[in-house]
XYZ file of C-alpha atoms in Angstrom:
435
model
C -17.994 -74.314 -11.488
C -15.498 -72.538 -13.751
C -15.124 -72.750 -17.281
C -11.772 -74.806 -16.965
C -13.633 -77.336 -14.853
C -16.596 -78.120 -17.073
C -14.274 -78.502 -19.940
C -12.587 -81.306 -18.228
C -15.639 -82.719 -17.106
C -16.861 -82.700 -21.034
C -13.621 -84.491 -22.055
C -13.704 -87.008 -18.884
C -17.076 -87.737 -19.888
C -16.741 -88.289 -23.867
C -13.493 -90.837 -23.219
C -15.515 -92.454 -21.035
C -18.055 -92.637 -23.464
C -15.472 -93.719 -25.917
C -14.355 -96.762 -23.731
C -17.562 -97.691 -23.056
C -18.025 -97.633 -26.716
C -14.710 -100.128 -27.499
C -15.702 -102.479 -24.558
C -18.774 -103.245 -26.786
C -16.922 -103.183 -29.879
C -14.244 -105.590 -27.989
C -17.031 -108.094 -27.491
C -18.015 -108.497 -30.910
C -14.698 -108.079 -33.083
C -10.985 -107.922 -31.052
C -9.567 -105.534 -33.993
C -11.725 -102.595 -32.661
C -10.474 -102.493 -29.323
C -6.817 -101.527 -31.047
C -8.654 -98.795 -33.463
C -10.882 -97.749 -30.329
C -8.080 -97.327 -28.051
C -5.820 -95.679 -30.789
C -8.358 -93.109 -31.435
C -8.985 -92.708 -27.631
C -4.904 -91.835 -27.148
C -5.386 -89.672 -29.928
C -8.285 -87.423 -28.861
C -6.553 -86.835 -25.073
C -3.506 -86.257 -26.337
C -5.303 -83.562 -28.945
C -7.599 -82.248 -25.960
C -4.794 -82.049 -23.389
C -2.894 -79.892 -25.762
C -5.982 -77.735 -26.500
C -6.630 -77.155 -23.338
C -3.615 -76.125 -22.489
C -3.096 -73.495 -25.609
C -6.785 -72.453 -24.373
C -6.005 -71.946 -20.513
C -2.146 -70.059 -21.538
C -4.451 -67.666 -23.568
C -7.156 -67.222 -20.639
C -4.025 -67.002 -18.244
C -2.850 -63.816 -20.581
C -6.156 -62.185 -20.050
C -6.071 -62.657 -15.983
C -2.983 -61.013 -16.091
C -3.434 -58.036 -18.143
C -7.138 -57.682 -16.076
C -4.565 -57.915 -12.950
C -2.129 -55.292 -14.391
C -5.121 -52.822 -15.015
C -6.693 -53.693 -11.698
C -3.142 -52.613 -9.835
C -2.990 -49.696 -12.159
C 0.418 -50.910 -13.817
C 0.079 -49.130 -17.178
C 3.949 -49.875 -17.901
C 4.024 -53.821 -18.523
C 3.528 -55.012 -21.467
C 2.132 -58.456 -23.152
C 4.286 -60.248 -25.358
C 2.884 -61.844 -28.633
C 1.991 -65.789 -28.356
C 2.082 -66.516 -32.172
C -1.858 -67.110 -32.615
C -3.003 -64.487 -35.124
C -6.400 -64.295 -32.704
C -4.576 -64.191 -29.696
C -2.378 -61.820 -30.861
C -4.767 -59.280 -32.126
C -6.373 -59.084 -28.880
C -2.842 -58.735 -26.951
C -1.676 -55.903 -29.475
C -5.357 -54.174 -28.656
C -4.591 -54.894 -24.963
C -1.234 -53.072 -25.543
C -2.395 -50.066 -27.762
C -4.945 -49.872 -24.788
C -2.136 -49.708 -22.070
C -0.166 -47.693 -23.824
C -2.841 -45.033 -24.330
C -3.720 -45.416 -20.504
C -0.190 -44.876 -19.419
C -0.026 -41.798 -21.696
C -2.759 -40.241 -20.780
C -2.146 -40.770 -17.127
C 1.680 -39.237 -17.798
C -0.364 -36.523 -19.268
C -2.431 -35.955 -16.337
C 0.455 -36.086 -14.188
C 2.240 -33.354 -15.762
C -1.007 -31.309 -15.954
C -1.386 -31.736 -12.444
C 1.564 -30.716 -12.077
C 1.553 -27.665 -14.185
C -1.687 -26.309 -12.596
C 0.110 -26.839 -8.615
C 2.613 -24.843 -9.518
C 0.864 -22.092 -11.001
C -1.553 -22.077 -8.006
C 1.429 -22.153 -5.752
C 2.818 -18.984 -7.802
C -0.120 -16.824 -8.789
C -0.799 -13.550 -7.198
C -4.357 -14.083 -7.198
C -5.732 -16.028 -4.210
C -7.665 -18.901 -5.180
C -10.000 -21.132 -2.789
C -11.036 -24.495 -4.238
C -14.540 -25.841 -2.040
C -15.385 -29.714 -2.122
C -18.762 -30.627 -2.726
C -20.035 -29.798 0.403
C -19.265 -25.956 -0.172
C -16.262 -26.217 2.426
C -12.489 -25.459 1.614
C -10.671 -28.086 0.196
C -7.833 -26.369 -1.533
C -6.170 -22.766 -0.834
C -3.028 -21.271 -2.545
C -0.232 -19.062 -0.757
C -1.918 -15.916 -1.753
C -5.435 -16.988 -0.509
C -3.425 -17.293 2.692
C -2.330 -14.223 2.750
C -5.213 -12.587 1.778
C -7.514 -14.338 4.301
C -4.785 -14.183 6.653
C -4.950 -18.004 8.118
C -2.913 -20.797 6.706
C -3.958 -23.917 4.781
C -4.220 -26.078 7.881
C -7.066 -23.565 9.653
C -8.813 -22.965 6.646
C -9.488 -27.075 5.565
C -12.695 -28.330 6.069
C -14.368 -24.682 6.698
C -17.332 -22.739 5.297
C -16.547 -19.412 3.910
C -19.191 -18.174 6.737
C -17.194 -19.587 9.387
C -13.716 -17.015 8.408
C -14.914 -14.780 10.779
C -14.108 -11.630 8.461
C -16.345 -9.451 6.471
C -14.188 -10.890 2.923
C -15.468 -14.475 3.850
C -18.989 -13.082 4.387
C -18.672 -11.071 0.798
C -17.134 -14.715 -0.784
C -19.755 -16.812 1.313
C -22.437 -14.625 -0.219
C -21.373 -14.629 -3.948
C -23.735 -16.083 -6.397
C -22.292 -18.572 -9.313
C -20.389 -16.995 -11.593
C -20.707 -13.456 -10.507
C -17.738 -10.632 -9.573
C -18.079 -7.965 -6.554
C -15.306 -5.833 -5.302
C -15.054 -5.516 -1.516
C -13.043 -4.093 1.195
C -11.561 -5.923 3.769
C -9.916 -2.934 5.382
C -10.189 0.637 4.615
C -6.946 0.447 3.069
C -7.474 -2.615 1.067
C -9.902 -3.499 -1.999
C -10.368 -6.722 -3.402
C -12.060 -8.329 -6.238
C -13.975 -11.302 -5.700
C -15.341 -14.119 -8.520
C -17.247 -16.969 -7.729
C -16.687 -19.815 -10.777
C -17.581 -23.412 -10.892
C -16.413 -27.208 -12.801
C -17.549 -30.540 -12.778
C -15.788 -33.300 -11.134
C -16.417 -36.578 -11.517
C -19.532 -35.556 -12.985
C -21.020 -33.317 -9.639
C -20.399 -29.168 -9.717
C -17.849 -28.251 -7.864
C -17.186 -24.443 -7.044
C -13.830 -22.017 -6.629
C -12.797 -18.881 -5.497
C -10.373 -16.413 -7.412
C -9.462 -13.303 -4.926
C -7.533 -10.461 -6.574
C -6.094 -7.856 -4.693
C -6.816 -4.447 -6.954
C -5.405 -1.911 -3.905
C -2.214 -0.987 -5.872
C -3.627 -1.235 -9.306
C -6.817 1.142 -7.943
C -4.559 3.345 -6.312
C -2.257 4.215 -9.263
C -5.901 4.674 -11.353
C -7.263 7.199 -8.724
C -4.105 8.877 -8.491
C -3.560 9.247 -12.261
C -7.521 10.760 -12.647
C -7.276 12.898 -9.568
C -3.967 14.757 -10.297
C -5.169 15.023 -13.996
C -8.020 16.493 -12.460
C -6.495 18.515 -9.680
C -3.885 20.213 -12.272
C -6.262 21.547 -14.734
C -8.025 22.630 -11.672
C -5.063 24.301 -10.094
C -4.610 25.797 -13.418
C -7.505 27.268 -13.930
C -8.185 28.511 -10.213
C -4.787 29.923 -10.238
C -5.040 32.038 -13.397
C -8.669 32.802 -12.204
C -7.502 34.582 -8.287
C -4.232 36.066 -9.901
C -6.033 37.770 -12.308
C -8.856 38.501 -10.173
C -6.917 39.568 -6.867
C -4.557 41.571 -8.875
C -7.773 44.064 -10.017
C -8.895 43.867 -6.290
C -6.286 45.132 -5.125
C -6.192 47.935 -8.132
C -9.780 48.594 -6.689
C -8.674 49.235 -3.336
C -6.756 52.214 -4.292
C -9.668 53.836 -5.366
C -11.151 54.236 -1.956
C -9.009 57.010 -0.794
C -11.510 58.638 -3.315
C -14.662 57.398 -1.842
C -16.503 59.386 0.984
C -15.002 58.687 4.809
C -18.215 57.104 6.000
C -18.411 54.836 2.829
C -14.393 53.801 2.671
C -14.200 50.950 5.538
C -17.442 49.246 3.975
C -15.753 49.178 0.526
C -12.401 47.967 1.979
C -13.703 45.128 4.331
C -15.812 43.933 1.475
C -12.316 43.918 -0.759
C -10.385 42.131 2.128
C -13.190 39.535 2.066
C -13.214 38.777 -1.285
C -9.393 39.173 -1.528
C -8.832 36.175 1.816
C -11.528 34.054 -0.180
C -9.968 33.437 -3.133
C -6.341 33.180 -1.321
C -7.737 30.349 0.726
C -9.210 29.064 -2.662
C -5.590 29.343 -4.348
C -4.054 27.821 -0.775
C -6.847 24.744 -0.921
C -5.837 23.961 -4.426
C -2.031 24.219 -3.703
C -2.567 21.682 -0.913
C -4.212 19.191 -3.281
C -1.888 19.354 -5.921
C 0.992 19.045 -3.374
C -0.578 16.013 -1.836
C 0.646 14.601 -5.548
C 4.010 15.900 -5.451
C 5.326 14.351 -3.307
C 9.177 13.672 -3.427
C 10.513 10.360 -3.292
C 11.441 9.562 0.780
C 15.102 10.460 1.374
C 14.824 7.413 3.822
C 17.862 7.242 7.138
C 17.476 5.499 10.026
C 15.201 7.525 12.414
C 14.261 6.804 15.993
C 9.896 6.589 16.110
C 9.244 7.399 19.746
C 10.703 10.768 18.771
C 9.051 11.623 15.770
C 5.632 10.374 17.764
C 6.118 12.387 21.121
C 6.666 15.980 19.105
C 3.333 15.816 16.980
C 1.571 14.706 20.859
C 3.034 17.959 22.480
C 1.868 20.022 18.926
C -1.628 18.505 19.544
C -1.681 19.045 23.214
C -1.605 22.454 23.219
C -5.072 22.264 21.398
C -7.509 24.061 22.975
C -9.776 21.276 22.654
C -7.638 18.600 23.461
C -6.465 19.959 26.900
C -8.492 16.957 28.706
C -7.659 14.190 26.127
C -5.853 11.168 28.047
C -2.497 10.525 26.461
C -1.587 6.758 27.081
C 1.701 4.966 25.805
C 2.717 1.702 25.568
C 5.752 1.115 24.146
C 7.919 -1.902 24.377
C 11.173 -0.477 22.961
C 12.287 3.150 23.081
C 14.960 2.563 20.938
C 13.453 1.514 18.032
C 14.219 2.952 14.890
C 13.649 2.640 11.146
C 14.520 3.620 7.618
C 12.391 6.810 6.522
C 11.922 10.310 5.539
C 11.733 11.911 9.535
C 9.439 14.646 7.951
C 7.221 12.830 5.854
C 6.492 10.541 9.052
C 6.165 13.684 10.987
C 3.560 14.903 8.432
C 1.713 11.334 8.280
C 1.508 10.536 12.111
C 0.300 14.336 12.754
C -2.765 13.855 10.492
C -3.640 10.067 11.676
C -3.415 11.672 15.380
C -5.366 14.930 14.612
C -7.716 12.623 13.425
C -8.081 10.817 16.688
C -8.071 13.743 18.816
C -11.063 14.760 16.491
C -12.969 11.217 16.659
C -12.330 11.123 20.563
C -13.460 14.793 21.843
C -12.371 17.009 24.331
C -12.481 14.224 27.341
C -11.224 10.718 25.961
C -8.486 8.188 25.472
C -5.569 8.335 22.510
C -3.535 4.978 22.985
C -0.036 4.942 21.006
C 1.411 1.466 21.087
C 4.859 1.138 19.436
C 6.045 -2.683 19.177
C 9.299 -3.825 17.902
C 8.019 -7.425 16.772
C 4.505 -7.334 15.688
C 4.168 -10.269 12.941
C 7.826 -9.691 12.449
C 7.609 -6.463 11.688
C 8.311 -3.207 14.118
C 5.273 -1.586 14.170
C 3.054 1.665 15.428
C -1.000 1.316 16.425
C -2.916 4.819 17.224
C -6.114 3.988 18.928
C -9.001 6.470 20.155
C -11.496 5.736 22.314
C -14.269 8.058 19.657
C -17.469 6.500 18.187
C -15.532 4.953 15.335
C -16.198 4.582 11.721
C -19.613 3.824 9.873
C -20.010 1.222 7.690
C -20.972 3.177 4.751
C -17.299 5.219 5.384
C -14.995 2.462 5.979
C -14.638 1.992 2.016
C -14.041 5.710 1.320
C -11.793 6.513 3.806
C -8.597 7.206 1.831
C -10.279 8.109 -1.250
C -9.630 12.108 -2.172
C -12.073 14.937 -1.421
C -13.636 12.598 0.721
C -14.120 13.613 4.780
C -16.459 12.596 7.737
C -15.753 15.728 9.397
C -18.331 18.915 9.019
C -15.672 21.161 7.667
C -13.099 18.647 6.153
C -11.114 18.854 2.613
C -10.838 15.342 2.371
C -6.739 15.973 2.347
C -5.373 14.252 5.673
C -5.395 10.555 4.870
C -5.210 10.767 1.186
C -1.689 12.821 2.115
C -1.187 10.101 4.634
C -1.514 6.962 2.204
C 0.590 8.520 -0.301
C 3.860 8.627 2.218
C 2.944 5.477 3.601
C 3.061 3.660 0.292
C 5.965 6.035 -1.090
C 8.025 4.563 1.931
C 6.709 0.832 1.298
C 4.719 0.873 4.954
C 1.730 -1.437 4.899
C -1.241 0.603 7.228
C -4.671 -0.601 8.078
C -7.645 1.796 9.479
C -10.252 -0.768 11.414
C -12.454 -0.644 14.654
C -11.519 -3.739 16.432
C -15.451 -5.217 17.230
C -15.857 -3.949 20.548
C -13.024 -1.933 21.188
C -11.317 1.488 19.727
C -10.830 2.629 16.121
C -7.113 1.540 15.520
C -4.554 3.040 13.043
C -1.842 0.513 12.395
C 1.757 1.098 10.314
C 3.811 -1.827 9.505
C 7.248 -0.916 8.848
């Protein structure tokens, strides 16, 4: 029974009492029935009106409980003109009013924090509370290379990529750099919040290639000038009293002379290959800005194959082409290229051996972009290399300066080419330029 219900019932029940009382009155004096009755009109007339002023106030608070329960923060109650009533309808409003605020305030913080997602650099994953992706920004996208759509609802295991492994693997609150590609190194930070009370986890992905790039290149030609320097002063100096030496051996006896001289023509080609090994370095770093034109590739590709053919290791090397536009052509410096796709495909004729394949794709769409893939059919690269690859001094090969692909990522980025180095699982090592 509700409250309006039993109130009735109470004044039903005390006018009935009431008449009961004048009936009994009536029977002993007729006077009281006209008091009884009076009184009896009075009290309805007084309850009916009370009741009314009561159920209008209870009305007021089923509406504002209906307002909150629809989530309408923007209507407002007006004032009845009972001080108690009132008080509670100007709490009611201070309370809506703070509501609507806050949720304006929420709104616009929402707000604020899509768009800077939507704009940051940094690649951010947001996981629900079953560790799968809820939320990914642009440049998560383009970092893990699949769009929003694929990535909802996965585990960071189930990427399929060694940088989903490396975020699947991250502890709470720690950082890791790793590399995706040889080419590419990224910094990784696993952070958490609550929500709703529960912990909720997130992602941020940071690209550091460029910004570790311009580091390594500032320390090594710091490094590889005061080198240069001081190797070049050294052999100058030192060849120039070699050489003073070797006119002394005129004076020397005929079965001694060709002993002293081969020993001074040693020493002398040592330190010329030391100035020469230097001078390579430091011109590695000197590189002039690309005097870009429009240049056909095929071209530029097919001269460095006939330089490398005439290797005398590379005479049974299988030479395969598959190229789906001839005519293709893009802005760069002809002999930069020249020089970068002569050390990516010395390097494959080195991985592959004397009998193997050398693939050279050349695609005019790939993505969007025109682009060029060099693939050998060699052994590939080992884990514990892949992160080094393009770093200076560093080589894989016996006798190697660690010069071809640190020369070869300099034009590249000079010219604005992305490039990738990767062994595609179960196939060849592939070198890919993006024009």
């Amino acid at each position: 029974m509700t409250q309006r219900a039993r109130f009735v019932a109470y004044l039903a029940c005390l006018h009935v009492l009431l008449a009961a009382a004048g009936v009994a009155l009536f029977r002993q004096n007729t006077l009281w029935l006209f008091v009884v009755e009076g009184v009896f009109a009075i009290s309805l007339t007084v309850g009916i009106a009370l009741s009314r002023t009561l159920y209008r106030n209870l009305r007021f608070a089923r509406e504002g409980a209906q307002l909150v329960r629809d989530r309408d923060f923007t209507s407002r109650l007006l004032p009845v003109g009972q001080p108690e009533v009132d008080d509670l309808i100007n709490i009611y409003n201070q309370m809506i009013d703070g509501l609507r605020n806050e949720r304006t305030r929420l709104q616009e913080q929402h707000h604020f924090l899509s768009h800077i997602l939507r704009v940051s650099p940094s690649g951010i994953v947001i996981l629900d509370y079953d560790r799968k992706i809820a939320t990914v920004n642009p440049a998560a996208e383009r970092l893990v290379g699949r769009d929003a759509a694929a990535l909802a609802g996965l585990r960071l295991d189930q990427l399929g990529s060694s940088l989903g492994r490396a975020l699947a693997a991250l502890a709470p609150h720690a950082t890791t750099v790793v590399s995706p590609t040889a080419a590419q190194r990224v910094r990784c930070h696993h952070g958490t919040f609550i929500d709703r009370g529960f912990q909720r986890s997130f992602l941020l992905v940071e690209e550091l290639t460029e910004e570790l790039r311009q580091a390594e290149r500032g320390a090594y030609e710091k490094l590889i000038r005061v080198m240069a320097h001081e190797v070049n002063n050294s052999v100058t100096a030192s060849n120039s009293l070699l050489h003073s030496c070797l006119t002394y051996s005129a004076e020397l006896a005929k079965d001694s002379r060709p002993d002293f001289e081969h020993a001074l023509g040693v020493v002398i080609e040592r330190t010329n290959r030391l100035n020469q090994f230097m001078r390579s370095f430091a011109e590695v770093f000197r590189l002039q800005p690309p005097a870009k034109q429009p240049e056909a590739v095929v071209p530029v590709l097919e001269r460095n194959v006939r330089l490398l053919s005439a290797r005398p290791d590379a005479g049974d090397l299988l030479w395969q082409w598959d190229v789906d536009d001839r005519a293709l052509a893009v802005h760069m410096d002809r002999g930069q290229m020249e020089q970068a796709f002569l050390n990516v495909l010395q390097n494959a004729v080195d991985a592959t051996g004397e009998r193997g394949t050398i693939t050279i794709r050349v695609r005019s769409q790939n993505g969007g972009r025109p682009a060029v893939m060099i693939e050998d059919s060699g052994p590939g690269i080992a884990p514990e290399a892949q992160a080094n690859l393009f770093t200076p001094f560093f080589s894989t090969k016996p006798h190697g300066q660690g010069i071809g692909l640190t020369l070869v990522r300099e034009i590249l980025t000079g010219h604005g080419f992305d490039y990738s180095l990767e062994r595609v699982p179960g196939g060849p090592t592939r070198f890919t330029v993006l024009f």
